[in-house]
CSV table of C-alpha atoms in Angstrom, one decimal:
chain,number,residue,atom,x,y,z
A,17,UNK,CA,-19.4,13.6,-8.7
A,18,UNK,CA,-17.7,15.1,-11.5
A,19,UNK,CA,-14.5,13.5,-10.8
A,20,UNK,CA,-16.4,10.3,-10.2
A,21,UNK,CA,-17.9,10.4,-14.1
A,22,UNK,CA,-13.9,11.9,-15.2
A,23,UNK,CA,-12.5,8.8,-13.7
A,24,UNK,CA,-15.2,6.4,-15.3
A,25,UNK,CA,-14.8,7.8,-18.2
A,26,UNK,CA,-10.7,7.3,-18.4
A,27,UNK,CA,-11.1,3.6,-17.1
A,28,UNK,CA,-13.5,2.8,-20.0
A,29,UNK,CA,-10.9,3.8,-22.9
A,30,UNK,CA,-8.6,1.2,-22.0
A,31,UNK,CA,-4.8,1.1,-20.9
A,32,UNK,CA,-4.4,3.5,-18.4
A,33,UNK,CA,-1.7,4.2,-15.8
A,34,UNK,CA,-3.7,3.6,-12.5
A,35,UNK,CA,-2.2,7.0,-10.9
A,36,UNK,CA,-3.3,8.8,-13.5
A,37,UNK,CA,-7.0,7.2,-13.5
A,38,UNK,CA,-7.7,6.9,-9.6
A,39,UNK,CA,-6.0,10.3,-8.4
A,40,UNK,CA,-5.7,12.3,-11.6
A,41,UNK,CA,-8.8,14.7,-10.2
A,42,UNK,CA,-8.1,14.8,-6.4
A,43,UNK,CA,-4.3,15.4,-7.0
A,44,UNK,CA,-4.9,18.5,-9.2
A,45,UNK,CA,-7.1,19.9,-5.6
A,46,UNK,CA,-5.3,18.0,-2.7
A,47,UNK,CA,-1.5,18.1,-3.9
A,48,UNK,CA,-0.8,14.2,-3.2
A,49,UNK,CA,2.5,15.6,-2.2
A,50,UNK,CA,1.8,18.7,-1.1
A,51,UNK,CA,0.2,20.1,2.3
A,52,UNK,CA,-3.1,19.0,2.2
A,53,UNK,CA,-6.7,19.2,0.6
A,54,UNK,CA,-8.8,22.7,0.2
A,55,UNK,CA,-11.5,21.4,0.0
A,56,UNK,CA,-14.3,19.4,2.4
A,57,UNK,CA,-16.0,16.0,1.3
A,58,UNK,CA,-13.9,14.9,-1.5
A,59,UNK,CA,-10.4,14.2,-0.1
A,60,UNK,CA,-8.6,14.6,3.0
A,61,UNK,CA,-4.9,14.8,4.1
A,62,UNK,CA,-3.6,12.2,7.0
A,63,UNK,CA,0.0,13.1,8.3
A,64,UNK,CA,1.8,10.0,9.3
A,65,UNK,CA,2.9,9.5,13.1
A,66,UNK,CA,6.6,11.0,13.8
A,67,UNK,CA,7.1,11.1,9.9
A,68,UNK,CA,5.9,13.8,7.2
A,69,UNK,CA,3.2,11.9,5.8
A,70,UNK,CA,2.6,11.2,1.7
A,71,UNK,CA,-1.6,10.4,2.1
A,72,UNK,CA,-4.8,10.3,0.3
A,73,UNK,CA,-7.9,9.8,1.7
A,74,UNK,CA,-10.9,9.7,-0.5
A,75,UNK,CA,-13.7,9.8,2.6
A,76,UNK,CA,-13.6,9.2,6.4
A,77,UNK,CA,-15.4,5.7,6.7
A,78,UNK,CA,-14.7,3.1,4.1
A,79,UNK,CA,-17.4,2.3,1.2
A,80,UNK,CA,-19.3,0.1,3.0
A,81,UNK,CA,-20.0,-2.4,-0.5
A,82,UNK,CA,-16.0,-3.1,0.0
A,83,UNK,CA,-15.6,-6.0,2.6
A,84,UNK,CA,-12.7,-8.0,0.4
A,85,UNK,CA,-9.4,-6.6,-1.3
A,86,UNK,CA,-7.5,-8.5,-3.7
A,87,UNK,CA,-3.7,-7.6,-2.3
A,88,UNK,CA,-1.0,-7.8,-5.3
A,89,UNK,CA,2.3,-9.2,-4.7
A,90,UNK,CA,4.8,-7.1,-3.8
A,91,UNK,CA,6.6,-5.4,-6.8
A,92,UNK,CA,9.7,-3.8,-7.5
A,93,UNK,CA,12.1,-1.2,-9.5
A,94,UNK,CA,14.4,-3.5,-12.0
A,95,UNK,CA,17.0,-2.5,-10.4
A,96,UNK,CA,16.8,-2.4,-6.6
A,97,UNK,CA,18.0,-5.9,-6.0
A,98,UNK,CA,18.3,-5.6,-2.5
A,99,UNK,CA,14.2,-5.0,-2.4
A,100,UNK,CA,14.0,-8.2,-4.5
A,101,UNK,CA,16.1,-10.2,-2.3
A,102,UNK,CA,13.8,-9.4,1.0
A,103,UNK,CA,10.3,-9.6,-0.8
A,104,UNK,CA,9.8,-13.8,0.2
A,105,UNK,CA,10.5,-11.9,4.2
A,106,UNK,CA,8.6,-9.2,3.5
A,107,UNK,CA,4.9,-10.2,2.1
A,108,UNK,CA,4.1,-12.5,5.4
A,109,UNK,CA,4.9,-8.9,7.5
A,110,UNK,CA,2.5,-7.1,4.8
A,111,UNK,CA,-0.2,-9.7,5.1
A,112,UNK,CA,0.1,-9.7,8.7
A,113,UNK,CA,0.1,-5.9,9.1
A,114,UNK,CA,-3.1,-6.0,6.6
A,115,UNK,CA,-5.1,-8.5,9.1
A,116,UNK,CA,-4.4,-6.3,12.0
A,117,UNK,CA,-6.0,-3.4,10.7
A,118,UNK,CA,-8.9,-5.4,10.6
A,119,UNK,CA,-10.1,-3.4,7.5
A,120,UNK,CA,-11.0,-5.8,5.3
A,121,UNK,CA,-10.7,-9.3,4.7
A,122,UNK,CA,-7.7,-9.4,2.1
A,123,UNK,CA,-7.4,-12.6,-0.5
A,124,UNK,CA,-3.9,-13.0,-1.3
A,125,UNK,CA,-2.8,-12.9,-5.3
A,126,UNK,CA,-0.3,-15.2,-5.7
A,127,UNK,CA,2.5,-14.1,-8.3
A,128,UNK,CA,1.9,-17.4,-10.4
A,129,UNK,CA,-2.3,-16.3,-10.2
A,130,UNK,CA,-1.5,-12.7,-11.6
A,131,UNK,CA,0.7,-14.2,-14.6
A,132,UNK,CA,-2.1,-16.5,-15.5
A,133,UNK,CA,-4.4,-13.8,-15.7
A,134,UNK,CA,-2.6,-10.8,-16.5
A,135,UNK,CA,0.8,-12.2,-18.0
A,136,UNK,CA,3.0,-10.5,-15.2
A,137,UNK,CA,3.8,-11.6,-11.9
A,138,UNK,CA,3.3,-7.9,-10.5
A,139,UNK,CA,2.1,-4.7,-11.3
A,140,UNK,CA,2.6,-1.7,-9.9
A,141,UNK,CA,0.4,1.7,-10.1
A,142,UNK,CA,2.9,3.7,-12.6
A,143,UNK,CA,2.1,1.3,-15.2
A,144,UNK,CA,-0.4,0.8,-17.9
A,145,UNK,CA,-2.8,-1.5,-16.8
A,146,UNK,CA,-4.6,-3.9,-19.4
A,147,UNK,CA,-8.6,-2.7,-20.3
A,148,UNK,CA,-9.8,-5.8,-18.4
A,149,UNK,CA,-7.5,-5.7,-15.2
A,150,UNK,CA,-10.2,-5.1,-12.9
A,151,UNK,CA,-13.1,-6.7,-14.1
A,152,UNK,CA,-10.6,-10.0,-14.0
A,153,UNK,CA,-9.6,-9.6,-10.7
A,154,UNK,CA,-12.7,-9.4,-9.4
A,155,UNK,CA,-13.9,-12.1,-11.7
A,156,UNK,CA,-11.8,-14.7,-10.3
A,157,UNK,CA,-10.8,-13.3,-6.6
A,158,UNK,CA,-14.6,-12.3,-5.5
A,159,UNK,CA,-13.5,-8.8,-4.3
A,160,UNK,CA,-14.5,-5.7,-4.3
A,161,UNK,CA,-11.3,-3.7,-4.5
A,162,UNK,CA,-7.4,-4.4,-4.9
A,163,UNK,CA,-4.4,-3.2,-3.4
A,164,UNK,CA,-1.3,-2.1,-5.3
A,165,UNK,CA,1.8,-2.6,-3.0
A,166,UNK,CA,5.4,-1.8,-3.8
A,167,UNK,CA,8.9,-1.5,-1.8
A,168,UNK,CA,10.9,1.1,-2.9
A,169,UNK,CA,13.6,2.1,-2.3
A,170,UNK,CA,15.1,-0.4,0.4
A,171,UNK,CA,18.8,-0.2,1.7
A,172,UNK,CA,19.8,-3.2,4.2
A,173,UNK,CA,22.9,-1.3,5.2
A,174,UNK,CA,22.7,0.5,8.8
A,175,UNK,CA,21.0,2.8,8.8
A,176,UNK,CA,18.3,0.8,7.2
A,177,UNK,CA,15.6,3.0,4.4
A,178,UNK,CA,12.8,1.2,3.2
A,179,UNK,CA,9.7,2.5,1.6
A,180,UNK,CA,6.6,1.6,1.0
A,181,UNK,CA,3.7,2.3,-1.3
A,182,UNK,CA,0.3,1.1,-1.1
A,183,UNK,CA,-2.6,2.3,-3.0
A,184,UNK,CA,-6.5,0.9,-2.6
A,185,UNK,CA,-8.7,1.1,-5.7
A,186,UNK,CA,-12.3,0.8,-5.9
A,187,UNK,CA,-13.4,-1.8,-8.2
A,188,UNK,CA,-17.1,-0.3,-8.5
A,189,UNK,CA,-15.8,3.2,-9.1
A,190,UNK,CA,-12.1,2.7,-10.6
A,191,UNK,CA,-11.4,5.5,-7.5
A,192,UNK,CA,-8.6,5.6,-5.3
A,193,UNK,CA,-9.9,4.8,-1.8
A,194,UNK,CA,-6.9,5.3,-0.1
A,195,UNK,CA,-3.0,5.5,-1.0
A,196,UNK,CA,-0.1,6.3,1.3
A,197,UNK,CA,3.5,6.6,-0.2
A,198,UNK,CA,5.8,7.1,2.8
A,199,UNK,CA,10.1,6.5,2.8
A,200,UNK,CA,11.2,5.3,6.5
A,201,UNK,CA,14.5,6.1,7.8
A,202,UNK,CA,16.1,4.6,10.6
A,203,UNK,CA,19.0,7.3,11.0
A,204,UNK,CA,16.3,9.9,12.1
A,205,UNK,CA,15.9,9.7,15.7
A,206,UNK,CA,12.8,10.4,15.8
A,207,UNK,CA,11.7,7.1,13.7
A,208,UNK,CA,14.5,5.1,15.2
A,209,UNK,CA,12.3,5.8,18.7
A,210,UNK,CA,9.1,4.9,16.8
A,211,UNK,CA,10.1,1.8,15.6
A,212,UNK,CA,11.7,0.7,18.7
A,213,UNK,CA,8.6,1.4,20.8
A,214,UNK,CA,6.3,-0.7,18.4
A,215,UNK,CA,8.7,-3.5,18.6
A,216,UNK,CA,9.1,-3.5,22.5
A,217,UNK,CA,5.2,-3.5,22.5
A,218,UNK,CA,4.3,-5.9,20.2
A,219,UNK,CA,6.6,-7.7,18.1
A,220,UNK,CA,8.9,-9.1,20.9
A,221,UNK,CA,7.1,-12.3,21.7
A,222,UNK,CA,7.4,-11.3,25.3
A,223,UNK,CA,10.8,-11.7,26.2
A,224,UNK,CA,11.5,-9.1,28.7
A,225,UNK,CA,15.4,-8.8,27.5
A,226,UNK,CA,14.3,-7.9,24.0
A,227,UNK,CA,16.1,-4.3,22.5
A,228,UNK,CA,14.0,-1.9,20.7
A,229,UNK,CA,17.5,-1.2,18.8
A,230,UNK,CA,16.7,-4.9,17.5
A,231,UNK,CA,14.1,-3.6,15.4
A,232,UNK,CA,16.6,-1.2,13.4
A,233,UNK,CA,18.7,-3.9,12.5
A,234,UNK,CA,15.3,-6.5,10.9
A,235,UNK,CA,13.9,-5.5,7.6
A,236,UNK,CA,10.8,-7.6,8.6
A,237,UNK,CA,10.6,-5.9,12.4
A,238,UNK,CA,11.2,-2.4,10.9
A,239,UNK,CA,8.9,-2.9,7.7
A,240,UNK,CA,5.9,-4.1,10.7
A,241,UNK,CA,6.5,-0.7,11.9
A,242,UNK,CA,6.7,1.1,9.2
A,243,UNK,CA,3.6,-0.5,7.2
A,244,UNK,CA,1.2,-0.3,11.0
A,245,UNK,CA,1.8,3.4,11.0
A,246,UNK,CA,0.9,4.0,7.4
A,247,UNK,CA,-2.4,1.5,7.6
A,248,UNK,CA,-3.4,3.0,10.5
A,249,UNK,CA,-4.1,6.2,8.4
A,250,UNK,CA,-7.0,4.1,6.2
A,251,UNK,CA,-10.3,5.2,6.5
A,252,UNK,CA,-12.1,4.1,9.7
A,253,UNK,CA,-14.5,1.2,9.5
């Protein structure tokens, strides 16, 4: 509860990174990047299959007032030009991913929406958010919560690294319902196997002379991989 009020009381002054403001209470305790939460009924660590797993879990079910998430565009560091290049591939495999987790029912923000109501075409949860940024997207989306996404970093050259970060906040709270920031290799062996089994099992349309190794070599087959095994850590509906 006290974090609750701490976390209120930040969003209410204004600008505020969204880091700082959804996990600046539950970090201090949990370590976002460290081994796990000390404590019971607050937070909760969620290790990522066949990766070490970056994941915050504010409770075990989800808040059962959020039914629709606003779902940002995919953003970006300036420089990664690579990332920029693959994000028109990329956000039909995020959307898609989304709907399979059968979560929540996500309304897409389009990048032309977010400029008319925020005057930028992404956001991303390092920066400074303007004092009305919620209240607007639930305003004019109907939902109850939104969902930060960024890729970073992402290298198309074998072996392939992407990574992605995804971070659910509350609307009613201004809480951080769920984040997971997780970096996907394809040179370790152990997610190289991963992500081939996914793909034989559901991403190769049936064709029984697909190769796993295929989905090494796809930014959108790996990034389905990838972005399953970090939804699947969400809290359960």
């Amino acid at each position: 509860m006290i974090f609750k009020h701490f976390a209120a009381r930040l969003f209410s002054k204004g600008t505020c990174p969204v880091s700082q403001l959804c996990l600046a209470g539950a970090m201090v305790v949990c370590g976002f990047f460290g081994t796990g939460c000390a404590t019971t009924g607050q937070a909760d660590a969620v290790a990522i299959s066949h990766v070490r797993g970056n994941v915050f879990v504010l409770q075990p079910f989800f808040p059962a007032h959020i039914r629709r998430v606003a779902v940002l565009p995919i953003s970006t560091l300036a420089d990664n030009w690579e990332a920029d290049y693959q994000i028109p591939k990329l956000e039909p495999v995020l959307h898609d991913e989304i709907g399979k987790s059968r979560r929540f029912e996500q309304i897409t923000i389009t990048r032309d929406q977010l400029r008319q109501w925020t005057g930028k075409t992404t956001w991303s949860v390092q920066e400074k958010l303007p004092a009305n940024f919620f209240r607007k997207l639930q305003d004019e989306t109907g939902s109850d919560a939104v969902l930060f996404t960024r890729l970073h970093p992402f290298h198309g050259f074998k072996p392939m690294v992407l990574g992605w970060e995804l971070r659910l906040v509350d609307f009613q709270t201004a809480l951080t319902i769920w984040a997971a920031d997780e970096t996907f290799d394809a040179g370790d062996p152990a997610v190289a196997r991963a992500a081939s089994h996914y793909f034989l099992a559901h991403e190769r349309g049936g064709n029984p002379l697909a190769d796993g190794e295929a989905a090494l070599n796809s930014p959108g087959r790996f990034s389905a991989y990838a972005l399953n095994e970090m939804l699947a850590t969400m809290p359960a509906r």
